[in-house]
Structures are given as C-alpha cells and as structure tokens.
mmCIF file of C-alpha atoms in Angstrom:
data_model
loop_
_atom_site.group_PDB
_atom_site.id
_atom_site.type_symbol
_atom_site.label_atom_id
_atom_site.label_comp_id
_atom_site.label_asym_id
_atom_site.label_seq_id
_atom_site.Cartn_x
_atom_site.Cartn_y
_atom_site.Cartn_z
ATOM 1 C CA MET A 1 -72.531 27.069 -142.692
ATOM 2 C CA LEU A 2 -73.024 30.796 -143.208
ATOM 3 C CA GLN A 3 -69.994 31.746 -141.118
ATOM 4 C CA ASN A 4 -67.800 29.832 -143.562
ATOM 5 C CA LEU A 5 -69.284 31.620 -146.562
ATOM 6 C CA LEU A 6 -68.848 35.045 -144.961
ATOM 7 C CA LYS A 7 -65.605 34.009 -143.201
ATOM 8 C CA ILE A 8 -66.746 35.373 -139.831
ATOM 9 C CA LYS A 9 -66.544 33.949 -136.325
ATOM 10 C CA TYR A 10 -70.079 34.793 -135.180
ATOM 11 C CA PRO A 11 -73.293 34.918 -137.261
ATOM 12 C CA ILE A 12 -73.913 38.516 -136.197
ATOM 13 C CA LEU A 13 -74.116 41.310 -138.754
ATOM 14 C CA LEU A 14 -74.158 45.056 -138.367
ATOM 15 C CA ALA A 15 -76.929 46.526 -140.524
ATOM 16 C CA PRO A 16 -75.551 48.858 -143.200
ATOM 17 C CA MET A 17 -77.202 52.105 -142.083
ATOM 18 C CA ALA A 18 -76.578 54.906 -144.576
ATOM 19 C CA GLY A 19 -75.658 58.083 -142.748
ATOM 20 C CA VAL A 20 -75.096 56.292 -139.424
ATOM 21 C CA SER A 21 -72.560 53.550 -140.138
ATOM 22 C CA THR A 22 -68.897 54.550 -140.126
ATOM 23 C CA PRO A 23 -65.637 52.766 -140.956
ATOM 24 C CA GLU A 24 -64.845 52.825 -137.224
ATOM 25 C CA LEU A 25 -68.113 51.135 -136.244
ATOM 26 C CA ALA A 26 -67.801 48.583 -139.050
ATOM 27 C CA ALA A 27 -64.222 47.762 -138.083
ATOM 28 C CA GLU A 28 -65.161 47.348 -134.434
ATOM 29 C CA VAL A 29 -67.865 44.806 -135.308
ATOM 30 C CA SER A 30 -65.644 42.890 -137.743
ATOM 31 C CA ASN A 31 -62.723 42.837 -135.328
ATOM 32 C CA ALA A 32 -65.043 41.488 -132.610
ATOM 33 C CA GLY A 33 -65.944 38.500 -134.801
ATOM 34 C CA GLY A 34 -69.113 39.733 -136.494
ATOM 35 C CA LEU A 35 -69.606 41.287 -139.919
ATOM 36 C CA GLY A 36 -69.169 45.051 -140.038
ATOM 37 C CA SER A 37 -70.861 47.108 -142.719
ATOM 38 C CA LEU A 38 -70.969 50.406 -144.558
ATOM 39 C CA GLY A 39 -74.218 51.849 -145.883
ATOM 40 C CA LEU A 40 -73.028 53.518 -149.082
ATOM 41 C CA GLY A 41 -76.335 54.085 -150.845
ATOM 42 C CA SER A 42 -76.279 57.780 -149.997
ATOM 43 C CA SER A 43 -72.581 58.249 -150.792
ATOM 44 C CA SER A 44 -70.951 59.624 -153.911
ATOM 45 C CA ILE A 45 -68.358 57.448 -155.602
ATOM 46 C CA ASN A 46 -65.533 59.417 -154.019
ATOM 47 C CA LYS A 47 -67.069 59.262 -150.530
ATOM 48 C CA ALA A 48 -67.772 55.553 -150.932
ATOM 49 C CA ARG A 49 -64.164 54.941 -151.962
ATOM 50 C CA GLU A 50 -62.884 56.926 -148.975
ATOM 51 C CA GLN A 51 -65.020 54.932 -146.536
ATOM 52 C CA ILE A 52 -64.011 51.574 -147.995
ATOM 53 C CA GLN A 53 -60.321 52.445 -147.939
ATOM 54 C CA SER A 54 -60.592 53.778 -144.382
ATOM 55 C CA LEU A 55 -62.290 50.573 -143.240
ATOM 56 C CA LYS A 56 -59.640 48.385 -144.894
ATOM 57 C CA LYS A 57 -56.973 50.219 -142.900
ATOM 58 C CA GLN A 58 -58.779 49.376 -139.650
ATOM 59 C CA THR A 59 -59.480 45.691 -140.219
ATOM 60 C CA ASN A 60 -58.221 42.843 -142.377
ATOM 61 C CA LEU A 61 -61.401 40.873 -141.694
ATOM 62 C CA PRO A 62 -64.493 40.601 -143.934
ATOM 63 C CA PHE A 63 -67.112 43.361 -144.108
ATOM 64 C CA GLN A 64 -70.074 44.227 -146.296
ATOM 65 C CA VAL A 65 -70.994 47.366 -148.194
ATOM 66 C CA ASN A 66 -74.574 48.157 -149.142
ATOM 67 C CA PHE A 67 -76.173 49.968 -152.074
ATOM 68 C CA PHE A 68 -79.701 50.932 -153.090
ATOM 69 C CA CYS A 69 -81.329 49.315 -156.123
ATOM 70 C CA HIS A 70 -84.407 51.521 -156.420
ATOM 71 C CA GLU A 71 -86.015 52.354 -159.726
ATOM 72 C CA SER A 72 -85.011 55.926 -160.495
ATOM 73 C CA ILE A 73 -87.996 58.186 -161.226
ATOM 74 C CA ASP A 74 -87.839 61.650 -162.753
ATOM 75 C CA SER A 75 -88.838 64.679 -160.725
ATOM 76 C CA ASN A 76 -92.441 65.917 -161.078
ATOM 77 C CA ASP A 77 -92.718 69.677 -160.606
ATOM 78 C CA ASP A 78 -96.498 69.747 -160.118
ATOM 79 C CA LEU A 79 -96.376 66.943 -157.571
ATOM 80 C CA GLU A 80 -93.576 68.642 -155.656
ATOM 81 C CA LYS A 81 -95.282 72.028 -155.559
ATOM 82 C CA ASN A 82 -98.503 70.397 -154.358
ATOM 83 C CA TRP A 83 -96.514 68.566 -151.672
ATOM 84 C CA MET A 84 -94.850 71.756 -150.471
ATOM 85 C CA LYS A 85 -98.212 73.537 -150.364
ATOM 86 C CA TYR A 86 -99.732 70.693 -148.335
ATOM 87 C CA CYS A 87 -96.822 70.540 -145.882
ATOM 88 C CA CYS A 88 -96.847 74.319 -145.484
ATOM 89 C CA HIS A 89 -100.520 74.150 -144.534
ATOM 90 C CA GLN A 90 -100.109 71.199 -142.155
ATOM 91 C CA PHE A 91 -97.078 72.676 -140.422
ATOM 92 C CA GLN A 92 -98.949 76.013 -140.383
ATOM 93 C CA ASN A 93 -96.573 78.942 -139.866
ATOM 94 C CA LEU A 94 -93.485 77.361 -141.387
ATOM 95 C CA GLU A 95 -92.829 80.042 -143.972
ATOM 96 C CA LEU A 96 -89.361 78.558 -144.306
ATOM 97 C CA ILE A 97 -90.803 75.899 -146.572
ATOM 98 C CA LYS A 98 -91.127 78.547 -149.277
ATOM 99 C CA GLN A 99 -87.343 78.822 -149.336
ATOM 100 C CA ILE A 100 -87.071 75.292 -150.711
ATOM 101 C CA ASN A 101 -87.068 75.327 -154.483
ATOM 102 C CA SER A 102 -88.342 72.721 -156.896
ATOM 103 C CA PRO A 103 -87.563 70.643 -158.821
ATOM 104 C CA PHE A 104 -86.151 68.507 -156.038
ATOM 105 C CA PRO A 105 -82.844 66.864 -156.990
ATOM 106 C CA CYS A 106 -82.334 63.104 -156.924
ATOM 107 C CA LEU A 107 -80.166 62.701 -153.827
ATOM 108 C CA TYR A 108 -79.204 59.068 -154.239
ATOM 109 C CA LYS A 109 -78.107 57.187 -157.306
ATOM 110 C CA SER A 110 -79.280 53.612 -157.788
ATOM 111 C CA PHE A 111 -76.658 50.875 -158.193
ATOM 112 C CA LYS A 112 -78.502 49.969 -161.400
ATOM 113 C CA ASP A 113 -78.138 53.422 -162.974
ATOM 114 C CA GLY A 114 -74.586 52.727 -164.079
ATOM 115 C CA ASP A 115 -71.505 50.692 -163.262
ATOM 116 C CA ASP A 116 -69.587 53.200 -161.138
ATOM 117 C CA TYR A 117 -70.379 51.438 -157.837
ATOM 118 C CA LEU A 118 -69.885 48.033 -159.460
ATOM 119 C CA ASN A 119 -66.443 48.945 -160.734
ATOM 120 C CA LEU A 120 -65.553 50.465 -157.364
ATOM 121 C CA VAL A 121 -66.270 47.337 -155.290
ATOM 122 C CA ILE A 122 -64.447 45.146 -157.785
ATOM 123 C CA LYS A 123 -61.409 47.407 -157.849
ATOM 124 C CA GLU A 124 -61.334 47.709 -154.049
ATOM 125 C CA GLN A 125 -61.790 43.926 -153.673
ATOM 126 C CA VAL A 126 -64.753 44.323 -151.329
ATOM 127 C CA PRO A 127 -65.567 40.834 -150.000
ATOM 128 C CA ILE A 128 -69.346 41.174 -149.556
ATOM 129 C CA VAL A 129 -71.919 43.461 -151.172
ATOM 130 C CA SER A 130 -75.588 43.727 -150.199
ATOM 131 C CA PHE A 131 -78.562 45.432 -151.821
ATOM 132 C CA HIS A 132 -81.753 47.155 -150.679
ATOM 133 C CA PHE A 133 -84.959 48.067 -152.588
ATOM 134 C CA GLY A 134 -84.256 45.439 -155.220
ATOM 135 C CA ILE A 135 -81.353 43.696 -156.921
ATOM 136 C CA PRO A 136 -78.814 44.677 -159.616
ATOM 137 C CA HIS A 137 -79.036 43.857 -163.302
ATOM 138 C CA ALA A 138 -78.194 40.264 -164.197
ATOM 139 C CA TYR A 139 -74.905 41.239 -165.850
ATOM 140 C CA GLN A 140 -73.886 43.150 -162.711
ATOM 141 C CA ILE A 141 -74.547 40.107 -160.543
ATOM 142 C CA ASP A 142 -72.484 38.005 -162.952
ATOM 143 C CA LYS A 143 -69.552 40.427 -162.704
ATOM 144 C CA LEU A 144 -69.720 40.379 -158.918
ATOM 145 C CA LYS A 145 -69.616 36.594 -158.997
ATOM 146 C CA GLN A 146 -66.685 36.619 -161.384
ATOM 147 C CA ALA A 147 -64.863 38.832 -158.873
ATOM 148 C CA ASN A 148 -65.609 36.280 -156.093
ATOM 149 C CA ILE A 149 -67.731 38.819 -154.207
ATOM 150 C CA VAL A 150 -70.423 37.345 -151.952
ATOM 151 C CA THR A 151 -73.811 38.966 -152.586
ATOM 152 C CA MET A 152 -76.814 39.525 -150.319
ATOM 153 C CA ALA A 153 -80.181 41.245 -150.813
ATOM 154 C CA SER A 154 -83.135 42.208 -148.627
ATOM 155 C CA ALA A 155 -86.517 40.526 -148.987
ATOM 156 C CA THR A 156 -89.711 41.530 -147.194
ATOM 157 C CA ASN A 157 -91.849 38.650 -148.476
ATOM 158 C CA VAL A 158 -91.546 35.215 -150.065
ATOM 159 C CA SER A 159 -92.001 36.515 -153.602
ATOM 160 C CA GLU A 160 -88.998 38.819 -153.270
ATOM 161 C CA ALA A 161 -86.987 36.035 -151.644
ATOM 162 C CA LEU A 162 -87.730 33.667 -154.524
ATOM 163 C CA TYR A 163 -86.728 36.367 -157.006
ATOM 164 C CA ILE A 164 -83.455 36.945 -155.152
ATOM 165 C CA ALA A 165 -82.664 33.223 -155.032
ATOM 166 C CA ALA A 166 -83.412 32.799 -158.746
ATOM 167 C CA SER A 167 -81.067 35.673 -159.602
ATOM 168 C CA GLY A 168 -78.045 33.817 -158.253
ATOM 169 C CA ILE A 169 -77.504 36.089 -155.259
ATOM 170 C CA ASP A 170 -75.920 34.097 -152.440
ATOM 171 C CA ILE A 171 -77.813 35.174 -149.304
ATOM 172 C CA ILE A 172 -81.249 36.532 -148.421
ATOM 173 C CA ILE A 173 -81.718 39.139 -145.702
ATOM 174 C CA ALA A 174 -85.249 38.584 -144.389
ATOM 175 C CA GLN A 175 -86.377 42.041 -143.280
ATOM 176 C CA GLY A 176 -89.407 41.879 -141.012
ATOM 177 C CA ILE A 177 -91.913 44.675 -140.513
ATOM 178 C CA GLU A 178 -90.258 45.481 -137.164
ATOM 179 C CA ALA A 179 -87.102 46.780 -138.849
ATOM 180 C CA GLY A 180 -86.044 50.380 -138.395
ATOM 181 C CA GLY A 181 -85.267 52.582 -141.354
ATOM 182 C CA HIS A 182 -86.407 51.979 -144.893
ATOM 183 C CA ARG A 183 -88.361 48.915 -145.870
ATOM 184 C CA GLY A 184 -86.526 46.875 -148.479
ATOM 185 C CA THR A 185 -89.611 46.332 -150.613
ATOM 186 C CA PHE A 186 -89.039 46.093 -154.354
ATOM 187 C CA ASN A 187 -92.496 47.573 -155.017
ATOM 188 C CA THR A 188 -93.666 50.078 -152.396
ATOM 189 C CA HIS A 189 -97.304 49.390 -153.283
ATOM 190 C CA THR A 190 -97.138 45.737 -152.195
ATOM 191 C CA ASP A 191 -95.699 45.497 -148.683
ATOM 192 C CA SER A 192 -96.774 42.247 -147.020
ATOM 193 C CA SER A 193 -95.868 43.591 -143.541
ATOM 194 C CA ILE A 194 -94.657 40.213 -142.250
ATOM 195 C CA LYS A 195 -93.003 39.869 -138.851
ATOM 196 C CA THR A 196 -89.362 38.793 -138.833
ATOM 197 C CA ILE A 197 -89.918 35.376 -137.239
ATOM 198 C CA ASP A 198 -92.839 34.582 -139.540
ATOM 199 C CA LEU A 199 -90.847 35.689 -142.579
ATOM 200 C CA ILE A 200 -87.981 33.364 -141.646
ATOM 201 C CA HIS A 201 -90.415 30.462 -141.325
ATOM 202 C CA LEU A 202 -91.993 31.228 -144.714
ATOM 203 C CA ILE A 203 -88.715 31.639 -146.583
ATOM 204 C CA LYS A 204 -87.132 28.540 -145.071
ATOM 205 C CA LYS A 205 -90.069 26.435 -146.279
ATOM 206 C CA GLU A 206 -89.347 27.282 -149.900
ATOM 207 C CA ILE A 207 -85.718 28.347 -150.262
ATOM 208 C CA THR A 208 -82.467 26.612 -149.380
ATOM 209 C CA ILE A 209 -79.924 29.437 -149.634
ATOM 210 C CA PRO A 210 -78.802 31.023 -146.331
ATOM 211 C CA THR A 211 -81.222 33.476 -144.756
ATOM 212 C CA ILE A 212 -80.398 36.257 -142.309
ATOM 213 C CA ALA A 213 -83.036 37.591 -139.908
ATOM 214 C CA ALA A 214 -83.376 41.368 -139.662
ATOM 215 C CA GLY A 215 -85.921 43.554 -137.919
ATOM 216 C CA GLY A 216 -86.579 44.392 -134.275
ATOM 217 C CA ILE A 217 -83.615 42.350 -132.985
ATOM 218 C CA MET A 218 -82.151 44.132 -129.965
ATOM 219 C CA ASN A 219 -80.800 41.534 -127.535
ATOM 220 C CA SER A 220 -79.733 37.928 -126.968
ATOM 221 C CA GLN A 221 -83.292 36.764 -126.409
ATOM 222 C CA HIS A 222 -84.370 38.102 -129.797
ATOM 223 C CA VAL A 223 -81.314 36.516 -131.411
ATOM 224 C CA GLN A 224 -82.126 33.116 -129.940
ATOM 225 C CA GLN A 225 -85.722 33.380 -131.174
ATOM 226 C CA CYS A 226 -84.483 34.019 -134.707
ATOM 227 C CA PHE A 227 -82.170 31.013 -134.679
ATOM 228 C CA LYS A 228 -84.947 28.855 -133.275
ATOM 229 C CA ALA A 229 -87.080 29.927 -136.251
ATOM 230 C CA GLY A 230 -84.350 28.739 -138.622
ATOM 231 C CA ALA A 231 -82.286 31.852 -139.323
ATOM 232 C CA ASP A 232 -78.667 31.273 -140.313
ATOM 233 C CA ALA A 233 -77.574 34.642 -138.887
ATOM 234 C CA VAL A 234 -78.985 37.889 -137.512
ATOM 235 C CA GLN A 235 -78.540 41.492 -138.558
ATOM 236 C CA LEU A 236 -78.977 44.348 -136.067
ATOM 237 C CA GLY A 237 -79.137 48.067 -136.728
ATOM 238 C CA THR A 238 -80.896 50.090 -134.032
ATOM 239 C CA ALA A 239 -79.017 48.340 -131.236
ATOM 240 C CA PHE A 240 -75.745 49.660 -132.716
ATOM 241 C CA VAL A 241 -76.888 53.230 -133.409
ATOM 242 C CA GLN A 242 -76.122 54.267 -129.821
ATOM 243 C CA CYS A 243 -72.470 53.174 -130.060
ATOM 244 C CA SER A 244 -69.879 55.934 -129.740
ATOM 245 C CA THR A 245 -68.375 54.967 -133.112
ATOM 246 C CA SER A 246 -71.645 55.468 -135.016
ATOM 247 C CA ASN A 247 -72.383 58.728 -136.798
ATOM 248 C CA ALA A 248 -75.652 59.275 -134.923
ATOM 249 C CA SER A 249 -76.012 62.710 -133.341
ATOM 250 C CA LYS A 250 -76.400 63.169 -129.605
ATOM 251 C CA ASN A 251 -80.038 64.158 -130.177
ATOM 252 C CA TYR A 252 -80.590 60.924 -132.107
ATOM 253 C CA VAL A 253 -79.035 58.729 -129.415
ATOM 254 C CA ASP A 254 -80.859 60.529 -126.609
ATOM 255 C CA ALA A 255 -84.152 60.120 -128.465
ATOM 256 C CA LEU A 256 -83.626 56.352 -128.737
ATOM 257 C CA PHE A 257 -83.554 56.088 -124.949
ATOM 258 C CA ARG A 258 -86.301 58.649 -124.375
ATOM 259 C CA HIS A 259 -88.974 57.548 -126.841
ATOM 260 C CA ARG A 260 -90.447 54.065 -127.192
ATOM 261 C CA GLU A 261 -92.962 54.295 -130.032
ATOM 262 C CA THR A 262 -92.124 53.887 -133.710
ATOM 263 C CA GLN A 263 -94.206 54.195 -136.843
ATOM 264 C CA ILE A 264 -93.788 53.653 -140.568
ATOM 265 C CA THR A 265 -94.254 56.583 -142.932
ATOM 266 C CA SER A 266 -93.573 57.298 -146.601
ATOM 267 C CA SER A 267 -93.982 61.044 -146.112
ATOM 268 C CA ILE A 268 -90.389 61.742 -145.142
ATOM 269 C CA SER A 269 -88.511 60.103 -148.005
ATOM 270 C CA GLY A 270 -91.112 58.863 -150.466
ATOM 271 C CA ARG A 271 -90.555 55.260 -149.351
ATOM 272 C CA PRO A 272 -91.935 53.532 -146.252
ATOM 273 C CA ALA A 273 -89.514 53.734 -143.323
ATOM 274 C CA ARG A 274 -89.873 53.117 -139.579
ATOM 275 C CA GLY A 275 -88.684 55.685 -137.096
ATOM 276 C CA LEU A 276 -89.450 57.305 -133.768
ATOM 277 C CA ILE A 277 -92.774 59.124 -133.981
ATOM 278 C CA ASN A 278 -92.318 62.826 -134.703
ATOM 279 C CA ASP A 279 -94.274 65.709 -136.238
ATOM 280 C CA TRP A 280 -94.134 64.129 -139.682
ATOM 281 C CA HIS A 281 -96.222 61.264 -138.340
ATOM 282 C CA ARG A 282 -98.484 63.572 -136.324
ATOM 283 C CA TYR A 283 -99.260 66.281 -138.854
ATOM 284 C CA ILE A 284 -98.257 65.137 -142.327
ATOM 285 C CA ASP A 285 -99.648 61.579 -142.263
ATOM 286 C CA HIS A 286 -103.186 62.957 -142.276
ATOM 287 C CA PRO A 287 -106.066 60.856 -143.698
ATOM 288 C CA ASN A 288 -106.270 63.314 -146.605
ATOM 289 C CA CYS A 289 -102.508 63.394 -147.236
ATOM 290 C CA PRO A 290 -101.631 63.535 -150.938
ATOM 291 C CA SER A 291 -98.974 61.267 -152.393
ATOM 292 C CA PRO A 292 -95.481 62.568 -151.646
ATOM 293 C CA PRO A 293 -92.945 62.947 -154.443
ATOM 294 C CA PRO A 294 -91.150 59.694 -155.275
ATOM 295 C CA TYR A 295 -88.032 58.520 -153.452
ATOM 296 C CA PRO A 296 -85.542 60.081 -153.053
ATOM 297 C CA HIS A 297 -86.941 63.446 -154.220
ATOM 298 C CA ALA A 298 -89.225 63.698 -151.181
ATOM 299 C CA TYR A 299 -86.237 63.007 -148.953
ATOM 300 C CA TYR A 300 -84.502 66.103 -150.301
ATOM 301 C CA PHE A 301 -87.445 68.245 -149.193
ATOM 302 C CA ALA A 302 -87.511 66.692 -145.710
ATOM 303 C CA LYS A 303 -83.772 67.163 -145.248
ATOM 304 C CA GLU A 304 -83.901 70.794 -146.439
ATOM 305 C CA LEU A 305 -86.805 71.506 -144.094
ATOM 306 C CA TYR A 306 -84.868 70.147 -141.146
ATOM 307 C CA LYS A 307 -81.813 72.224 -142.005
ATOM 308 C CA LEU A 308 -83.902 75.383 -142.206
ATOM 309 C CA THR A 309 -85.773 74.831 -138.944
ATOM 310 C CA LYS A 310 -82.945 73.343 -136.853
ATOM 311 C CA ASP A 311 -85.732 71.696 -134.882
ATOM 312 C CA ASN A 312 -85.273 67.989 -134.208
ATOM 313 C CA LYS A 313 -89.010 67.371 -134.042
ATOM 314 C CA TYR A 314 -88.811 67.204 -137.848
ATOM 315 C CA GLU A 315 -85.611 65.172 -138.072
ATOM 316 C CA PRO A 316 -86.154 61.475 -138.803
ATOM 317 C CA TYR A 317 -84.647 59.163 -136.210
ATOM 318 C CA TRP A 318 -84.901 55.732 -137.792
ATOM 319 C CA ALA A 319 -85.464 52.971 -135.235
ATOM 320 C CA GLY A 320 -86.934 49.499 -135.104
ATOM 321 C CA MET A 321 -89.665 48.095 -132.926
ATOM 322 C CA ASN A 322 -88.393 46.950 -129.525
ATOM 323 C CA VAL A 323 -86.176 50.051 -129.361
ATOM 324 C CA SER A 324 -87.004 50.214 -125.648
ATOM 325 C CA GLU A 325 -84.871 47.083 -125.192
ATOM 326 C CA ILE A 326 -81.562 48.527 -126.394
ATOM 327 C CA GLU A 327 -78.818 49.360 -123.918
ATOM 328 C CA ARG A 328 -75.836 51.683 -123.802
ATOM 329 C CA ILE A 329 -72.996 49.426 -124.843
ATOM 330 C CA GLU A 330 -70.064 49.623 -127.233
ATOM 331 C CA ALA A 331 -70.057 47.618 -130.451
ATOM 332 C CA LYS A 332 -67.409 45.044 -129.550
ATOM 333 C CA ASP A 333 -69.103 44.365 -126.209
ATOM 334 C CA LEU A 334 -72.499 44.016 -127.874
ATOM 335 C CA VAL A 335 -71.118 41.491 -130.367
ATOM 336 C CA GLN A 336 -69.554 39.495 -127.534
ATOM 337 C CA LYS A 337 -72.750 39.590 -125.494
ATOM 338 C CA LEU A 338 -74.868 38.439 -128.428
ATOM 339 C CA SER A 339 -72.388 35.722 -129.387
ATOM 340 C CA HIS A 340 -72.420 34.395 -125.824
ATOM 341 C CA GLY A 341 -76.194 34.163 -126.052
ATOM 342 C CA ILE A 342 -75.922 32.170 -129.277
ATOM 343 C CA MET A 343 -73.410 29.723 -127.813
ATOM 344 C CA CYS A 344 -75.541 29.258 -124.694
ATOM 345 C CA LYS A 345 -78.830 28.705 -126.522
#
C-alpha cells in the first residue's frame, strides 16, 4: 500500500511547484494527513536548505522535495539574439526588450550537474525526493537508496515509466497532458500528450510499482476517477495554488478564478508548460515562430521581460486543465474534503 511506503494517512500529494510551494503550505498538507512538498528545482543550495529546515520545524511528518533533472545546454548567443529580435517585433513597441542582455544565464541547475543537492537531502534526512524532466545518475539513485530515501519521478508516457521502473526508483508520477506547469518529458521533442486517466491505464498494464496520478485533478470527483483507473494516489497542484499559504501573488490567484482557458507553450521557458492563456500564447506562438533558446535560458528572458514591463499579461500563471473547477479553500480543508471523497467512493 502506497500510504505505508510514504508513511501518510491519505494518498493525497501536494505537487512540488517551484516558486509557489512554501514550507507553510507543505506543512499544512502533511499535518492534514497528505504529503506536503517543496519544489526546489529553482532554489540555490542555501535557499533549498533554508526551506527544508523551515519545513522540518513545522511538521514531524513525511514530505517530499523535488528537483529538476534536465540536460544542461550551453547558451547560444546567435539563437538568443534572434529570439529577442523576434519577440521585439511580435510585441511591437516593447523597446524594453533591448535592455535585456545576452548571453542569458542558466537560471536553474540540474540535480545531475553535481552532488550538492544529493548531499543536502542526505544530510537533512529528507524522507522523500522526486524528480522532473528525467532521473538522476545511477550512482545518485544508489546513494539515495542507501540513505533510505524514497524516490519518485514523473513520466508522461509508458516509455519513460518503464525507464523509471528499471532505474530502481520507487514510485512513478504519471503526469497527464492536463497538468499545469512544465511537462515532465525527458525529451521535449517526443511528448505523447496522453490524458491522465489513459496514462494510468497504460502504465498499470506494464508496471507493478506504485503509480500516482497527476494532471487536471481539482476535486473529489476527479480523485475518484483516478482511483477507479488504478492509481495508487493522486497529486494536485493548481487546486492548492489559491491557498493563503502558497507563494502565489494576488494577481495569480485572481487570474485562476477569472480565466478558464489554458494552453501549452515552450516559448516562455524553452520547455513545454501549461498555463493560463496570455500574450505569450497570443503573439509569440505564431506559426512562423523560431525555436526559443533552450531551457532554462529562455526562462531568464521571459522573467526579465516581465520585471521590466510590470504588466501581468506577460507573466506566466501556470495552471492545469479543469482550473474552472477549483474553489477557494485552505490546504488542510482541501485535504480533508478530498480524503472524505476517497473514503466514500
């Protein structure tokens, strides 16, 4: 039983949303019987340590931390200058773009680029670690196992799920196409775009290790559908963004309840991610759009542009499909409501 492996009361997980998750939100979910989380892929070692230590002061129950396992790619000056020129033209009079210099820095370090994050989670005795965009090196997985750390990784298709299972990682997070935020694809050129329920069915036919459903899950009805399909647990992100303990801005939260349509784009960060439709989707995702710089270099440009304009029509508000079905509710109450739905299924 997955609850026994994770040592949680309810098979309900908070998605580890980098930039949005906080120690307070994670603690609230863990203390309510679910599994809280910290998205640390965008954090420096020092910031990651601070968040982990803060969370441990607020709960003595299990939680997960998440890191990115992308393949780091060097900056390309020509590609970046071409991208800036294209965006300047599409956004028309945004002369501010010219204030952004290239080369674009690499904002986020991959877990695989060194052992700093590995050593941190071992030293801090983190109980559960999950990965996005791929999986760690084999020796890193072995060290996590030796430290009795439970491991999880996102899969967007059966091939990735089989690869995860063969690596010795304990749990698969089946991320359907409905999921908000970044797709967990290992290779951004081969996204199978499978719905969450269908992905659970496909993985369960071939793999025996526990599988968690993720993507477009907003309420008890969605949770019950996932368990009916064979999921061992569910992971929700967008439904928790509106909580007062999340790090989402007021503009972000208001937008979740004002807008209903989402779309996937690679133009913002260099990797496909689903969010509320904004001017990036309207004007940058043109049929003749050139390839953006690779992740996370493109993300640096998007973030700098937003800071210069102070206009939230350029700010990415990551959200999953079915966002119209979220409600204003605090984290502990949402966990209780979802758990009641599971027990009454």
